[in-house]
DNA sequence: AGTACGTTAACGCAGCGTAATTGTGA
DNA sequence: CTCACAATTACGCTGCGTTAACGTAC
């Protein structure tokens, strides 16, 4: 019998470092932190498509400032356990909370973006009529919104 | 002559710590990091409305994970210098880049939010028909989109 | 006006806690 | 390559001892 199953899309650590531009050391570190769970063939690590998907999420999470702890929590939400209803319900709760937090974060980011946009507008205004005195920036108490 | 001008909305450090819930130590630290530039009366720090607006931006920036270095850059964009046209144009360039970066960040956050939403959908599907085996999560290569 | 006293804050530099690697020697 | 553990680096403060300036009360 051909042994197709054993090479079923499992990547060794070197392939991972090439594909994702992380060091092997870091992959082992993530494993120690329980973010990844490659299977072993003997002592060598083999990463499945699922591991690769998880790594992708990890790296994305890092890019916008989530800590590894937060990322682990997120990943756990994606790992539906054995499907016990109560367990699932708890996971759903947790996910909904996390979602709300992320949406708040996006709202703040939107505010910051809007502020920066209007600041660019101010700069361009100054550039157009290069004579006006135009002192103020940052309104005293831009306040609520 | 009444000395109205001297009390022109300048807050001592204690007022700041109360209003913003930061320690005096932290305010001094931010000053050392050139994020704030309170004026001095003698040796005492006095914070203007502009300083307060900046602090507000600093705290918001922190809330969504910007480093102090990034925040300082942002603040600098809000500080239009003496209005030299070339200088202004450079500032505008910089601001536009920063804006693009923030928009990329928001796009990634949107992706993460969408992923989490759909994951919640999956969980709820499982909760509805509590019999299905339903193994998979995290598509092998969710990829480009 | 002078002065005592309590509060508030300045200074400065070492140290701390966490997070995320990274190095090392086997 | 593996493992376990120590060391490092970056960040963001934080503690603390000491001194100085104020503000009100007498």
Coordinates of C-alpha atoms (C1' of nucleotides) in Angstrom, one line a residue, chain A residues 25 29-30 62 67-68, chain C residues 19-24:
Chain A
X25 CA 12.9 28.9 17.7
X29 CA 8.2 28.8 21.6
X30 CA 4.6 29.1 20.4
X62 CA 0.4 40.2 16.6
X67 CA -0.7 39.8 23.1
X68 CA 0.0 36.2 22.8
Chain C
dA19 C1' 6.1 40.1 27.2
dA20 C1' 8.4 38.0 23.6
dT21 C1' 11.8 36.2 22.0
dT22 C1' 16.8 34.4 21.7
dG23 C1' 21.0 32.0 23.2
dT24 C1' 23.3 28.1 25.1

